[in-house]
Amino acid sequence: MAAPDLLDPKSAAHFSKPRLSFSTKPVGLNFQEDEYDTRTTVMRWKTVSAIFFMVVLYLIIGALVFRALEQPHESSQKLAILAEKLDFLSVHVCVNSSELEDLVKQVVSAIRAGVNPSGNYSNQTSLWDLSSSFFFAGTVITTIGFGNISPHTEGGRIFCIIYALLGIPLFGFLLAGVGDQLGTIFGKGIAKVEKMIVKWKVSQTKIRVISTVIFILFGCLLFVTLPAVIFKHIEGWSTLESIYFVVITLTTIGFGDFVAGEKGGSEIEYLDYYKPVVWFYILVGLAYFAAVLSMIGDWFRVISKKTKEEVGEFRAHAAEWTANVSAEFKETRRRLSVDVYDKFQRAASIKRKLSSELGLNVTPRQDPMGRRTLSVNLGDEREAYPNLTLCLTPVPGTLARNGSIYLNGLSPDYADRREIEIAIEETPN
Amino acid sequence: MSSLSKSWILLVGLILFYVTYLMLGALVFSSIERPVEEQLKLDIETLRQEFLNQSCINDTSLDTFLVKVLEANKYGVSILRNSSLDSNWDLASSLFFANTLVTTVGYGHTTPLSDAGKAFSIFYALLGVPFTMLVLTACVQRLMYPLVYAPVGLVQRAGLTQRSATEVHFLVLTVVVVLSFFMVPAAVFNTLEDNWSFLDAVYFCFISLCTIGLGDYVPGEQAGQRLRPLYKISVMVYLFLGLLMMYLVLRAFHKLADLHGLTAMLQLPHCEEDEDEDKTPIVEAGPEDQQQADKAASKPLDPGSQLSYNSINR
């Protein structure tokens, strides 16, 4: 019969207590301290590389899904724009294709620089007026980096690098401070709620789960839903686009396809305080999102920790149990050997008596190798113990090293028992 | 002065300083960039006028056409002849996109067009960003030993105090990282990309590795790029390794600040790495290790925030 793999974490779930292996070959359960440590170190590398492969897998899955979702859309866009171009060229015959392409190239690079060539020249606001520059500086420091505005001069770029080098750690500290205060405020609120819930005699873990859920829901309401509604109203985006903007901004990804307050061409009249309010909201929202993301990270770690805990716990169990069993068997062996010795003595004395009385010659069967071998046959009682054949063979050298005992064929039903009844029969032959 | 009010004062001071910093930056950017922008506006206006003069197009039809072109271009679909062959969403580019999403760089040179794509991006990012942070933290914690503790120990054995040993080591580490992750890749990009100067390449490396990701420079986007998939994937690998090294440098800096008492002065949590903490950050043996590992798993770019979010969780 195959042995249940003691190192398999799945079997840990099945068996409440670790079982002895009942394979046909003897299994030594020895636990040495350094072996355990090396196993932990090996696990760590394995863990990191496992997680790394999972990330790569995650990326590949994402790539496949994105490709499946976006490529058809992109192809249709391409066809549409090509059709537009051909249409345009056919309608306006005095323009040839290369001229048009030149124009488009220039226009595109102008757009990249933030200048919109369509519409009237005069009433365009600059992309680098004070409030927009402020916003840009903010996107650099928070590492969101929308990219709808970006510096184009060499001086601007060099300054951007130096500015970011100093500003990002500064913002990090600020975020830490804001998050701290946010946490304190929220923690106080949660403490009050928890006090109420405790009255209902709910378990500690449930309380924690409830507070986490409240945190997420409340935060989502305050930092995601409400702003999304506001953005939808002011910017004219759809609901999905507003939520998309909020998530992409607050995780500091910051694509820049949707940017609040930066609609080119004065279609939307923004109130004066709109942009600073947006910036402030981004600051606090970033703190909230950092908390949420670290919580999600915690969950990942808890999941992997639980698995490892089970294995670790299981190993600890196994070690403890083995130590106990070895001690027990040592004790039993000692008692048995004393017992056996006594019985041999008695048998020998009986034999002597018999031989002296009857003149018989009974030679006790002696193990030729001179070891103390104890062989137990249960005889009539065998039906009650179907596969109980206990053979305790002290092998010289093994015991001295680690106290393990080789066992053969012990039925799993009796693994829990610490005391094993052994009846000794001497079969005269 | 109680510590609570002290922390509030510190926070307010920090906010004020931050706002001042932003204003300063805004002023400088404005003064540098604005004249260039004005010039570009003039140029594009003249171009437009020239185009209109020499042809039979009127203003409005050109406008509508341009709007459509620019709309398409915003999503990376170009009208130009020789770029129609490359897709922005073939496997390598999608992988690159997913990578920019997950590392929060977010260039924006390609963005999801469809609604489904946008919705998927939201969920993908919400799961992927902490996941990546976790991986990066785990890797950095492992790398701290051979790259930080061991050399510092060596330098210490050479006779310096712990303080100066960490200083020396940090300096050397920064120089090595700057050389190998900024200068060398910038030179490579300079050669590989047609119209990137060396400064542009350095700018790109810096903006990417800080995960700002403005998106004005993205490698592998020019038309007719040879071996485009391989190029994009190697850029991905470079970004990941670069991020790792940045976090490592940040952590080393945190330890340095610890030793010099800066973190205590600013009431920030200490770098929780101990010499004898020989445990994986994922397996905890007790509640105090749990705390430490919780700190370790939060956003590494904000070293100070590591303690605070535990208070939210609890």
XYZ file of C-alpha atoms in Angstrom:
743
model
C 0.000 0.000 0.000
C 1.340 3.380 -0.856
C 2.392 5.551 1.990
C 0.551 8.781 2.557
C 3.103 11.373 1.734
C 3.813 13.099 4.983
C 5.170 16.138 3.240
C 2.094 16.635 1.115
C 0.109 19.548 2.477
C -3.084 18.147 1.009
C -2.957 15.086 3.165
C -2.559 17.356 6.114
C -6.144 18.319 5.533
C -7.313 14.755 5.445
C -5.561 13.347 8.471
C -6.024 15.054 11.754
C -2.966 13.416 13.137
C 0.034 12.334 11.215
C 0.082 8.644 10.608
C 2.902 6.261 10.594
C 3.850 5.075 7.240
C 2.681 1.594 6.666
C 4.640 0.801 3.623
C 6.361 -2.475 3.268
C 9.739 -0.974 3.602
C 10.761 0.555 6.897
C 10.553 4.271 7.148
C 12.715 6.209 9.495
C 11.241 9.359 10.851
C 14.119 11.316 12.096
C 14.066 15.011 12.533
C 17.282 16.846 12.727
C 17.439 20.552 13.385
C 19.646 21.621 10.505
C 17.667 19.617 7.982
C 14.555 21.547 8.910
C 16.337 24.866 8.427
C 17.678 24.008 5.016
C 14.237 22.947 4.018
C 12.894 26.380 5.001
C 15.592 28.147 2.981
C 14.803 26.003 -0.035
C 11.142 26.840 0.390
C 11.914 30.542 0.378
C 13.642 30.471 -2.989
C 10.912 28.262 -4.240
C 8.349 30.711 -2.929
C 9.924 33.680 -4.622
C 10.362 31.927 -7.915
C 6.852 30.504 -7.672
C 5.451 33.959 -7.144
C 7.599 35.260 -9.974
C 6.263 32.664 -12.353
C 2.777 33.489 -11.240
C 3.365 37.134 -12.093
C 4.672 36.190 -15.514
C 1.652 33.981 -16.001
C -0.606 36.797 -14.902
C 1.023 39.102 -17.423
C 0.640 36.602 -20.222
C -3.009 36.044 -19.388
C -3.561 39.788 -19.338
C -1.816 40.159 -22.668
C -3.981 37.508 -24.267
C -7.169 39.015 -22.933
C -6.198 42.532 -23.968
C -5.280 41.353 -27.403
C -8.567 39.533 -27.791
C -10.520 42.532 -26.591
C -8.669 45.304 -28.337
C -7.307 44.097 -31.611
C -10.631 43.863 -33.426
C -11.489 47.323 -32.175
C -8.165 48.642 -33.339
C -8.566 47.083 -36.779
C -11.950 48.671 -37.206
C -10.535 52.030 -36.132
C -7.755 51.656 -38.664
C -10.176 50.855 -41.428
C -12.360 53.771 -40.455
C -9.538 56.266 -40.490
C -8.202 54.951 -43.770
C -11.626 55.293 -45.256
C -11.727 58.840 -43.956
C -8.421 59.607 -45.547
C -9.410 58.200 -48.911
C -12.694 59.980 -48.716
C -10.987 63.241 -47.956
C -8.525 62.784 -50.748
C -11.186 61.977 -53.248
C -13.357 64.908 -52.279
C -10.519 67.396 -52.298
C -8.649 66.433 -55.411
C -6.050 69.141 -55.214
C -4.410 67.544 -52.261
C -2.101 64.657 -52.841
C -1.414 61.873 -50.413
C 2.109 62.829 -49.395
C 1.179 66.420 -48.621
C -1.611 65.193 -46.455
C 0.659 62.802 -44.643
C 3.166 65.538 -43.991
C 0.466 67.689 -42.540
C -0.795 64.883 -40.401
C 2.680 64.142 -39.107
C 3.169 67.705 -38.104
C -0.230 67.902 -36.540
C 0.354 64.754 -34.556
C 3.639 65.955 -33.153
C 2.021 69.268 -32.353
C -0.708 67.464 -30.492
C 1.957 65.546 -28.617
C 3.364 68.866 -27.600
C -0.100 69.827 -26.490
C -0.992 72.259 -29.213
C -4.323 71.661 -30.831
C -4.322 72.859 -34.431
C -8.018 72.486 -34.914
C -10.232 75.312 -33.886
C -9.392 78.902 -33.456
C -5.922 79.926 -32.539
C -6.725 82.846 -30.352
C -8.939 81.476 -27.647
C -6.835 78.497 -26.729
C -5.501 78.357 -23.258
C -1.901 77.478 -22.837
C -0.952 74.102 -21.566
C 1.771 75.614 -19.513
C -0.047 78.291 -17.637
C 0.453 78.262 -13.912
C -2.351 75.988 -12.891
C -1.593 73.439 -15.575
C 2.077 73.467 -14.728
C 1.136 72.942 -11.117
C -0.953 69.984 -12.155
C 1.901 68.641 -14.232
C 4.343 68.992 -11.369
C 1.833 67.108 -9.242
C 1.593 64.270 -11.753
C 5.347 63.968 -11.852
C 5.787 63.804 -8.099
C 2.971 61.392 -7.456
C 4.445 59.235 -10.278
C 1.064 59.173 -11.954
C 2.513 60.769 -15.061
C -0.464 61.311 -17.321
C 1.615 62.420 -20.239
C -0.928 64.644 -21.875
C 1.523 67.396 -21.076
C 5.202 66.653 -21.080
C 8.293 68.818 -21.290
C 9.786 69.185 -24.732
C 12.780 71.331 -24.201
C 16.056 69.861 -23.079
C 16.111 72.194 -20.128
C 12.607 71.151 -19.204
C 13.545 67.518 -19.273
C 16.671 67.877 -17.200
C 14.757 69.906 -14.692
C 12.043 67.266 -14.698
C 14.558 64.594 -13.748
C 16.036 66.577 -10.886
C 12.603 67.682 -9.769
C 11.331 64.120 -9.644
C 14.410 62.863 -7.819
C 13.711 65.216 -4.971
C 9.957 65.328 -5.189
C 9.066 61.650 -5.199
C 10.532 60.867 -1.771
C 8.987 64.079 -0.488
C 5.630 62.949 -1.736
C 6.257 59.548 -0.233
C 6.623 61.071 3.192
C 3.542 63.171 2.649
C 1.563 60.150 1.627
C 2.765 58.355 4.724
C 1.627 61.219 6.899
C -1.746 61.538 5.210
C -2.278 57.818 5.327
C -1.429 57.801 8.986
C -3.967 60.474 9.796
C -6.527 58.788 7.607
C -5.849 55.555 9.406
C -6.228 57.150 12.804
C -9.498 58.800 11.886
C -10.802 55.657 10.369
C -9.469 53.526 13.174
C -11.383 55.557 15.719
C -14.568 55.158 13.734
C -13.980 51.443 13.390
C -13.258 51.123 17.102
C -16.644 52.616 17.851
C -18.335 50.281 15.397
C -16.426 47.327 16.797
C -17.518 48.201 20.302
C -21.087 48.042 19.133
C -20.591 44.760 17.372
C -18.795 43.192 20.310
C -21.990 43.575 22.279
C -23.560 41.143 19.868
C -20.901 38.603 20.843
C -19.347 38.103 17.448
C -15.953 36.458 17.135
C -12.790 38.491 16.718
C -12.103 37.400 13.154
C -15.638 38.272 12.151
C -15.203 41.718 13.610
C -12.023 42.187 11.662
C -13.651 41.003 8.475
C -16.583 43.312 9.016
C -14.323 46.291 9.664
C -12.326 45.537 6.532
C -15.496 45.327 4.492
C -16.748 48.582 5.970
C -13.420 50.210 5.202
C -13.550 49.099 1.595
C -17.173 50.038 1.060
C -16.948 53.390 2.756
C -13.710 54.245 1.040
C -15.086 53.168 -2.316
C -18.069 55.388 -1.789
C -16.020 58.372 -0.755
C -13.079 58.033 -3.099
C -14.368 56.196 -6.115
C -18.113 56.417 -6.573
C -18.680 60.002 -5.535
C -15.796 61.432 -7.570
C -16.762 59.280 -10.524
C -20.240 60.771 -10.461
C -18.801 64.265 -10.215
C -16.385 63.665 -13.069
C -19.108 62.190 -15.187
C -21.202 65.240 -14.621
C -18.485 67.811 -15.190
C -16.334 66.156 -17.819
C -19.070 64.488 -19.745
C -17.549 61.014 -19.594
C -19.533 57.830 -19.338
C -19.799 56.027 -15.997
C -17.280 53.416 -16.996
C -14.854 56.035 -18.213
C -15.126 57.966 -14.969
C -14.484 54.891 -12.843
C -11.684 53.912 -15.216
C -10.121 57.346 -14.777
C -10.393 57.157 -10.992
C -8.809 53.712 -10.752
C -6.067 54.401 -13.283
C -5.177 57.654 -11.566
C -5.297 56.478 -7.992
C -3.147 53.435 -8.631
C -0.668 55.944 -10.127
C -0.729 54.179 -13.472
C -1.939 57.342 -15.180
C -2.355 56.607 -18.857
C -3.497 60.089 -19.704
C -6.237 59.192 -22.135
C -8.670 60.685 -19.631
C -7.499 63.575 -17.551
C -9.766 65.631 -15.355
C -9.566 69.313 -15.993
C -7.460 69.106 -19.111
C -9.920 69.028 -21.913
C -8.198 70.652 -24.866
C -10.186 73.282 -26.637
C -12.364 75.377 -24.427
C -15.480 73.267 -24.685
C -15.841 73.010 -20.954
C -15.746 75.942 -18.638
C -13.944 74.891 -15.528
C -14.458 76.703 -12.322
C -11.363 78.259 -10.872
C -11.107 75.965 -7.927
C -11.795 72.796 -9.914
C -8.201 71.839 -10.550
C -6.885 72.407 -7.017
C -9.806 70.408 -5.641
C -9.030 67.612 -8.088
C -5.417 67.660 -6.994
C -6.364 67.487 -3.327
C -8.757 64.658 -4.012
C -5.994 62.775 -5.838
C -3.725 63.175 -2.827
C -6.187 61.739 -0.358
C -7.423 59.158 -2.819
C -3.845 57.980 -3.317
C -3.526 57.379 0.406
C -6.735 55.378 0.376
C -5.682 53.345 -2.628
C -2.284 52.644 -1.143
C -4.115 51.221 1.871
C -6.427 49.127 -0.289
C -3.591 47.826 -2.434
C -1.521 46.909 0.585
C -4.545 45.117 1.991
C -4.926 43.115 -1.203
C -1.242 42.338 -0.959
C -1.814 41.170 2.598
C -4.533 38.821 1.426
C -2.194 37.286 -1.129
C 0.358 36.787 1.576
C -2.168 35.375 3.981
C -3.258 32.831 1.423
C 0.279 31.687 0.764
C 1.052 31.934 4.441
C -1.856 29.694 5.327
C -0.626 27.004 3.001
C 2.819 27.314 4.413
C 1.478 27.405 7.911
C -0.351 24.203 7.372
C 2.757 22.566 6.068
C 4.852 24.061 8.810
C 2.350 23.142 11.473
C 2.113 19.719 10.042
C 5.858 19.309 10.105
C 5.978 20.531 13.666
C 3.248 18.064 14.531
C 5.112 15.296 12.826
C 8.319 16.155 14.621
C 6.614 16.307 17.991
C 4.719 13.130 17.385
C 7.781 11.314 16.202
C 9.699 12.429 19.231
C 6.888 11.196 21.452
C 6.566 7.922 19.676
C 10.287 7.314 19.737
C 10.351 8.036 23.432
C 7.414 5.712 23.945
C 8.972 2.963 21.947
C 12.235 3.343 23.733
C 10.385 3.031 26.978
C 8.356 0.109 25.727
C 11.442 -1.559 24.388
C 13.168 -1.124 27.634
C 10.243 -2.523 29.535
C 9.861 -5.300 27.047
C 13.479 -6.198 27.189
C 13.299 -6.274 30.956
C 10.117 -8.284 30.701
C 11.549 -10.595 28.143
C 14.636 -11.062 30.173
C 12.488 -11.895 33.179
C 10.432 -14.287 31.173
C 13.479 -15.914 29.699
C 14.864 -16.279 33.165
C 11.623 -17.802 34.330
C 11.421 -20.023 31.276
C 14.958 -21.071 31.813
C 14.307 -21.830 35.423
C 11.120 -23.720 34.503
C 13.046 -25.605 31.912
C 15.683 -26.456 34.376
C 13.055 -27.595 36.778
C 11.332 -29.614 34.074
C 14.526 -31.074 32.818
C 15.611 -31.866 36.269
C 12.180 -33.359 36.994
C 11.494 -35.021 33.684
C 14.933 -35.376 32.322
C 13.891 -33.565 29.072
C 16.196 -31.546 26.949
C 14.634 -28.356 25.882
C 16.841 -25.902 24.205
C 15.469 -22.433 23.984
C 15.748 -21.171 20.509
C 18.519 -18.783 20.407
C 19.101 -16.199 17.820
C 22.325 -17.204 16.145
C 23.523 -13.683 15.905
C 23.208 -13.196 19.588
C 21.001 -10.150 19.304
C 18.006 -9.688 21.402
C 15.263 -10.318 18.965
C 11.736 -10.259 20.071
C 9.237 -11.841 17.806
C 5.612 -11.662 18.741
C 2.930 -13.922 17.428
C -0.524 -13.420 18.657
C -1.715 -16.892 17.823
C -5.402 -17.311 18.578
C -5.980 -13.664 19.062
C -4.766 -13.006 15.581
C -8.246 -12.572 14.156
C -8.813 -9.625 16.421
C -5.682 -7.955 15.189
C -5.592 -8.699 11.492
C -2.222 -7.359 10.553
C -0.506 -6.831 13.786
C 2.932 -8.158 13.533
C 5.188 -6.172 15.687
C 8.843 -6.629 15.201
C 11.153 -4.544 17.245
C 14.622 -4.969 16.009
C 17.249 -2.847 17.585
C 19.745 -2.335 14.838
C 23.134 -1.464 16.221
C 24.197 2.030 15.451
C 20.839 3.505 14.427
C 19.495 4.003 17.886
C 22.570 5.678 19.115
C 22.280 8.356 16.417
C 18.775 9.548 16.544
C 16.589 7.294 18.532
C 14.408 6.229 15.659
C 12.868 2.859 15.576
C 12.120 0.806 12.584
C 8.653 -0.463 12.453
C 7.020 -2.921 10.226
C 3.436 -3.426 9.407
C 1.740 -1.591 12.186
C -1.927 -1.205 11.464
C -3.045 2.437 11.240
C -5.886 1.800 13.615
C -3.438 1.440 16.399
C -1.278 4.377 15.573
C -2.933 6.458 18.247
C -2.316 4.028 20.952
C 0.652 4.729 23.050
C 0.662 1.368 24.734
C 0.690 -1.683 22.655
C -0.196 -4.909 24.303
C 2.180 -7.552 23.424
C 1.608 -11.077 24.393
C 4.602 -13.213 24.289
C 4.272 -16.829 23.555
C 6.977 -19.222 23.412
C 6.277 -21.960 21.011
C 8.059 -25.055 22.036
C 9.377 -27.063 19.163
C 4.143 68.831 23.399
C 2.238 65.598 23.007
C 3.263 63.297 20.233
C -0.160 63.495 18.606
C -0.079 67.249 18.159
C 3.532 66.969 17.130
C 2.593 64.584 14.368
C -0.174 66.898 13.226
C 2.209 69.831 13.133
C 4.704 67.787 11.205
C 2.037 66.787 8.734
C 0.840 70.339 8.198
C 4.396 71.498 7.792
C 4.988 68.745 5.276
C 1.901 69.672 3.300
C 2.900 73.328 3.196
C 6.378 72.436 2.101
C 4.959 70.146 -0.546
C 2.660 72.834 -1.896
C 5.545 75.264 -2.048
C 7.588 72.686 -3.887
C 4.824 72.229 -6.407
C 4.447 75.961 -6.928
C 8.133 76.273 -7.516
C 8.089 73.460 -9.997
C 5.104 74.978 -11.741
C 6.876 78.302 -12.104
C 10.006 76.754 -13.512
C 8.182 74.484 -15.948
C 6.008 77.325 -17.054
C 8.882 79.643 -17.739
C 10.865 76.997 -19.593
C 8.155 75.445 -21.690
C 5.787 78.251 -22.474
C 7.820 80.139 -25.039
C 8.518 76.926 -26.882
C 4.854 76.159 -26.921
C 4.023 79.579 -28.321
C 6.506 79.062 -31.079
C 5.062 75.682 -31.932
C 1.600 77.152 -32.060
C 2.724 79.753 -34.520
C 4.442 77.140 -36.631
C 1.480 74.857 -36.796
C -0.798 77.760 -37.634
C 1.387 78.801 -40.541
C 1.524 75.227 -41.726
C -2.187 75.006 -41.651
C -2.614 78.254 -43.516
C -0.156 77.159 -46.156
C -1.958 73.915 -46.580
C -5.271 75.626 -46.888
C -3.984 78.216 -49.312
C -2.572 75.831 -51.801
C -5.522 73.546 -51.973
C -9.220 73.534 -52.394
C -10.061 72.508 -48.893
C -11.976 74.774 -46.651
C -11.400 75.267 -43.005
C -14.169 73.208 -41.570
C -13.636 70.068 -43.580
C -9.951 70.096 -42.706
C -10.881 70.560 -39.079
C -13.257 67.653 -39.017
C -10.721 65.490 -40.765
C -7.981 66.453 -38.353
C -10.184 65.848 -35.355
C -10.885 62.350 -36.571
C -7.226 61.684 -37.263
C -6.205 62.921 -33.866
C -8.887 60.913 -32.160
C -7.511 57.803 -33.804
C -3.983 58.824 -33.020
C -4.784 59.229 -29.368
C -5.322 55.527 -29.260
C -2.235 54.782 -31.258
C -3.894 54.224 -34.594
C -1.923 56.116 -37.160
C -2.960 57.212 -40.604
C 0.540 57.264 -41.931
C 1.280 54.793 -44.642
C 4.126 52.806 -43.251
C 2.772 52.259 -39.785
C -0.352 50.458 -40.800
C 1.316 47.059 -40.625
C 2.174 46.970 -36.942
C -0.619 46.423 -34.565
C -0.619 47.916 -31.126
C -2.262 44.873 -29.715
C -0.266 41.944 -30.965
C 0.963 39.634 -28.261
C 4.227 41.345 -27.420
C 2.652 44.787 -27.350
C -0.240 43.556 -25.249
C 2.235 42.006 -22.870
C 4.090 45.291 -22.746
C 0.824 47.076 -22.071
C -0.093 44.661 -19.296
C 3.340 45.215 -17.822
C 2.964 48.994 -17.850
C -0.391 48.552 -16.198
C 0.881 46.307 -13.457
C 4.046 48.226 -12.612
C 1.945 51.437 -12.565
C 4.217 53.042 -15.127
C 1.300 53.580 -17.498
C 2.770 55.183 -20.582
C -0.506 55.748 -22.310
C 0.840 55.354 -25.821
C -1.770 52.664 -26.254
C -4.859 52.642 -24.165
C -7.834 50.316 -24.215
C -10.356 51.446 -26.765
C -13.282 49.232 -26.000
C -15.458 49.417 -22.925
C -14.716 45.820 -22.115
C -11.029 46.589 -22.312
C -11.407 49.468 -19.900
C -13.430 47.406 -17.425
C -10.914 44.597 -17.629
C -8.070 47.051 -17.056
C -9.687 48.181 -13.834
C -9.854 44.709 -12.347
C -6.544 43.662 -13.763
C -4.859 46.665 -12.217
C -6.541 46.248 -8.837
C -5.196 42.722 -8.591
C -1.999 43.110 -10.492
C -0.554 46.153 -8.777
C -0.408 44.683 -5.266
C 0.744 41.413 -6.750
C 3.668 43.109 -8.449
C 4.475 45.063 -5.318
C 4.547 41.798 -3.425
C 6.909 40.206 -5.904
C 9.175 43.207 -5.953
C 9.264 43.384 -2.175
C 9.992 39.688 -1.869
C 12.793 39.898 -4.414
C 14.260 43.006 -2.836
C 14.232 41.441 0.593
C 16.174 38.523 -0.783
C 18.562 40.781 -2.627
C 19.299 42.868 0.447
C 21.541 40.149 1.821
C 24.026 39.738 -1.011
C 23.871 43.325 -2.165
C 23.635 45.335 1.016
C 24.351 43.447 4.205
C 27.253 41.406 2.944
C 29.171 44.326 1.421
C 28.474 46.492 4.464
C 29.809 43.713 6.634
C 32.889 43.469 4.452
C 33.519 47.178 4.641
C 33.007 47.102 8.373
C 35.541 44.356 8.713
C 37.935 46.541 6.756
C 37.845 48.845 9.717
C 35.129 51.446 9.261
C 32.315 52.099 11.698
C 28.853 50.913 10.789
C 27.691 54.424 9.943
C 30.466 55.210 7.525
C 30.342 51.701 6.124
C 26.696 52.145 5.173
C 27.435 55.569 3.748
C 30.258 54.308 1.587
C 28.234 51.340 0.475
C 25.223 53.476 -0.386
C 27.344 55.799 -2.460
C 28.913 52.948 -4.357
C 25.522 51.304 -4.857
C 23.994 54.483 -6.232
C 26.849 55.014 -8.648
C 26.673 51.421 -9.867
C 22.900 51.564 -10.296
C 23.026 54.877 -12.143
C 25.700 53.598 -14.470
C 24.199 50.250 -15.262
C 20.519 51.134 -15.253
C 20.556 54.624 -16.632
C 23.655 55.322 -18.633
C 24.159 51.998 -20.334
C 20.507 51.439 -21.307
C 20.306 55.071 -22.437
C 23.232 54.456 -24.765
C 21.516 51.334 -26.059
C 18.254 53.175 -26.655
C 20.134 56.012 -28.284
C 21.531 53.616 -30.861
C 18.386 51.615 -31.367
C 15.891 54.448 -31.640
C 16.134 56.816 -34.554
C 15.368 60.204 -33.148
C 16.278 59.784 -29.497
C 19.230 61.762 -28.340
C 21.246 60.508 -25.393
C 19.508 62.940 -23.097
C 16.141 61.804 -24.368
C 17.099 58.232 -23.602
C 18.262 59.091 -20.086
C 15.039 61.019 -19.590
C 13.088 58.006 -20.754
C 14.940 55.649 -18.422
C 14.400 57.911 -15.486
C 10.726 58.565 -16.163
C 10.075 54.863 -16.617
C 12.011 53.601 -13.629
C 10.286 56.065 -11.334
C 7.025 54.658 -12.697
C 5.959 58.139 -13.731
C 5.677 56.997 -17.338
C 4.698 60.151 -19.194
C 4.601 58.287 -22.454
C 6.162 60.859 -24.706
C 8.976 58.426 -25.341
C 8.190 54.780 -25.690
C 10.728 52.351 -27.126
C 9.787 50.120 -29.999
C 7.068 52.360 -31.342
C 8.672 53.574 -34.499
C 7.490 52.238 -37.794
C 9.335 49.329 -39.270
C 11.033 48.350 -36.066
C 13.009 45.167 -36.529
C 12.425 42.332 -34.085
C 9.724 44.333 -32.393
C 8.427 41.591 -30.070
C 11.893 40.745 -28.807
C 12.652 44.410 -28.309
C 9.505 45.024 -26.323
C 10.063 42.016 -24.126
C 13.627 43.009 -23.371
C 12.397 46.492 -22.460
C 9.937 44.833 -20.089
C 12.713 42.843 -18.448
C 14.819 45.976 -18.179
C 11.932 47.827 -16.522
C 11.387 45.068 -13.992
C 15.048 44.788 -13.066
C 15.353 48.543 -12.948
C 12.385 48.830 -10.603
C 13.930 46.169 -8.402
C 17.163 48.096 -8.165
C 15.349 51.341 -7.458
C 13.537 49.760 -4.548
C 16.778 48.282 -3.341
C 18.443 51.680 -3.410
C 15.448 53.166 -1.623
C 15.635 50.508 1.059
C 19.356 50.995 1.479
C 18.688 54.683 1.819
C 16.073 53.944 4.439
C 18.566 51.949 6.455
C 21.069 54.736 6.087
C 18.527 57.273 7.297
C 17.766 54.983 10.216
C 21.367 54.877 11.259
C 21.670 58.617 11.069
C 18.544 59.132 13.094
C 16.624 60.845 10.312
C 13.648 58.545 10.463
C 13.371 58.940 14.204
C 13.503 62.697 13.821
C 10.714 62.743 11.266
C 8.710 60.185 13.249
C 8.733 57.671 10.492
C 8.931 53.930 11.020
C 12.334 52.335 10.898
C 13.495 50.044 8.206
C 12.399 46.807 9.762
C 15.124 44.603 8.361
C 17.135 43.054 11.150
C 20.447 41.309 10.918
C 19.054 38.160 12.440
C 15.710 38.231 10.716
C 16.356 35.170 8.706
C 12.757 34.515 7.903
C 10.994 34.745 4.605
C 8.697 37.778 4.505
C 5.823 35.524 3.704
C 5.996 33.044 6.510
C 5.416 34.551 9.874
C 6.033 32.796 13.107
C 4.394 35.229 15.463
C 2.407 38.441 15.723
C 5.432 40.726 15.750
C 6.739 39.101 12.617
C 3.300 39.538 11.127
C 3.567 43.253 11.774
C 6.985 43.412 10.183
C 5.919 41.455 7.193
C 2.819 43.600 6.843
C 5.054 46.605 6.673
C 7.208 44.906 4.138
C 4.382 44.170 1.791
C 2.945 47.654 1.475
C 3.982 49.987 -1.302
C 7.744 50.072 -1.137
C 7.962 53.477 -2.745
C 6.506 54.994 0.369
C 8.758 53.643 3.018
C 7.094 55.728 5.640
C 3.646 54.465 4.941
C 4.381 50.943 5.976
C 3.245 51.258 9.542
C 0.150 53.298 8.951
C -1.896 50.958 6.848
C -1.792 48.288 9.488
C -3.729 50.643 11.693
C -6.342 50.882 8.987
C -6.507 47.138 8.615
C -6.883 46.531 12.302
